[in-house]
Amino acid sequence: MRDYPFDNLGIEHNPGLEADELVRSWYSEERRQFLSWISRRGHPTLAHAAKLVMDAKCHSEGFSEAYLPADRALERLDALLPTRDPMGTLLEWLAELRTEEIDFLEGGSETVQAGGIVITRASPRGAAWAASLSAAIRPHLFGLGSAPIVLAGTMPRRLFKEHREEPFPAALRGALDGASASAAEDIERMRAGLDRGQGALSHLKASSTAPQAWKILIGLGPLNRAELARALQVTKRTASQAASALVMSKLVSLRQLDGALRPQQNIINARFDQPEA
């Protein structure tokens, strides 16, 4: 929501308290286009995940011109792959986008005339979001293709400002450090959730869909029973049985506002102790 090209609503451009919930967000069209692009361009595992979310939300595939910058960025990145030097490749790619794709630059301000009055306003956002998205769906750039592990935010907006604030290598290293730390936190949360679910659901029959439902919920966030049924490709009755098992195991709670099954925060936010080296 922060880096998407479409502006958020409201004076403060605030997407709301639940903007981090990909599936529950009210921005359905933005979500549809975002997932559609990943399903067409992403690593097979990422494409499958994107299609699963679209199935859950009954989304058909969309084609938006807003993603043309992402297509161009990805074409230029693919032309530089494979590589054994991720940093060198990113620097070369950044130079191409800055010099040959003018709409990627982030301007400071612009002067316009409206009704005979000259005013200064912030320039339109550039397409840094498209570069960061393209790098994220090419995990083999960083040798992470077998997982794949997504490193989001590797090409922040400051890299595309017209006037550089810091050397590109230093800025890229900082972005990669932040992206790696975020990915590590995500993996840690997922591992904690999977282990907790395995213990809490171990008494169920092997035919139960509750373990699969739990994996989807900790991966995607809150879903209602109908969405869960579509994601699992089972009947609503089977999904309701899985949901009841998760509630009884105290893994999820039912949110009254929208009827969504919400993973308990104390489980998702759990942390593992770091093992000794």
PDB file of N, CA and C in Angstrom, residues 225 242-254 261:
ATOM      1  N   ARG A 225     -14.825 -18.249   6.235  1.00  0.00           N
ATOM      2  CA  ARG A 225     -14.972 -19.660   5.891  1.00  0.00           C
ATOM      3  C   ARG A 225     -15.112 -19.890   4.390  1.00  0.00           C
ATOM      4  N   ALA A 242     -12.905 -27.551   9.486  1.00  0.00           N
ATOM      5  CA  ALA A 242     -11.509 -27.188   9.749  1.00  0.00           C
ATOM      6  C   ALA A 242     -11.444 -25.946  10.629  1.00  0.00           C
ATOM      7  N   ALA A 243     -12.301 -24.961  10.357  1.00  0.00           N
ATOM      8  CA  ALA A 243     -12.321 -23.737  11.145  1.00  0.00           C
ATOM      9  C   ALA A 243     -12.686 -24.031  12.595  1.00  0.00           C
ATOM     10  N   SER A 244     -13.671 -24.897  12.808  1.00  0.00           N
ATOM     11  CA  SER A 244     -14.082 -25.253  14.170  1.00  0.00           C
ATOM     12  C   SER A 244     -12.942 -25.927  14.922  1.00  0.00           C
ATOM     13  N   ALA A 245     -12.199 -26.798  14.224  1.00  0.00           N
ATOM     14  CA  ALA A 245     -11.060 -27.468  14.851  1.00  0.00           C
ATOM     15  C   ALA A 245      -9.994 -26.457  15.261  1.00  0.00           C
ATOM     16  N   LEU A 246      -9.770 -25.440  14.429  1.00  0.00           N
ATOM     17  CA  LEU A 246      -8.770 -24.415  14.754  1.00  0.00           C
ATOM     18  C   LEU A 246      -9.212 -23.558  15.933  1.00  0.00           C
ATOM     19  N   VAL A 247     -10.509 -23.241  15.991  1.00  0.00           N
ATOM     20  CA  VAL A 247     -11.033 -22.456  17.109  1.00  0.00           C
ATOM     21  C   VAL A 247     -10.930 -23.249  18.407  1.00  0.00           C
ATOM     22  N   MET A 248     -11.306 -24.541  18.355  1.00  0.00           N
ATOM     23  CA  MET A 248     -11.245 -25.384  19.548  1.00  0.00           C
ATOM     24  C   MET A 248      -9.802 -25.572  20.032  1.00  0.00           C
ATOM     25  N   SER A 249      -8.851 -25.555  19.091  1.00  0.00           N
ATOM     26  CA  SER A 249      -7.440 -25.685  19.454  1.00  0.00           C
ATOM     27  C   SER A 249      -6.844 -24.363  19.909  1.00  0.00           C
ATOM     28  N   LYS A 250      -7.657 -23.309  19.914  1.00  0.00           N
ATOM     29  CA  LYS A 250      -7.245 -21.968  20.345  1.00  0.00           C
ATOM     30  C   LYS A 250      -6.113 -21.399  19.489  1.00  0.00           C
ATOM     31  N   LEU A 251      -6.099 -21.819  18.209  1.00  0.00           N
ATOM     32  CA  LEU A 251      -5.125 -21.261  17.279  1.00  0.00           C
ATOM     33  C   LEU A 251      -5.655 -19.993  16.624  1.00  0.00           C
ATOM     34  N   VAL A 252      -6.978 -19.912  16.460  1.00  0.00           N
ATOM     35  CA  VAL A 252      -7.589 -18.758  15.807  1.00  0.00           C
ATOM     36  C   VAL A 252      -8.759 -18.263  16.644  1.00  0.00           C
ATOM     37  N   SER A 253      -9.140 -17.035  16.370  1.00  0.00           N
ATOM     38  CA  SER A 253     -10.350 -16.465  16.955  1.00  0.00           C
ATOM     39  C   SER A 253     -11.223 -15.940  15.830  1.00  0.00           C
ATOM     40  N   LEU A 254     -12.504 -15.800  16.088  1.00  0.00           N
ATOM     41  CA  LEU A 254     -13.446 -15.306  15.082  1.00  0.00           C
ATOM     42  C   LEU A 254     -13.636 -13.813  15.272  1.00  0.00           C
ATOM     43  N   LEU A 261     -11.567 -15.593  10.286  1.00  0.00           N
ATOM     44  CA  LEU A 261     -10.784 -16.389  11.229  1.00  0.00           C
ATOM     45  C   LEU A 261      -9.411 -15.749  11.339  1.00  0.00           C
TER      46      LEU A 261
END
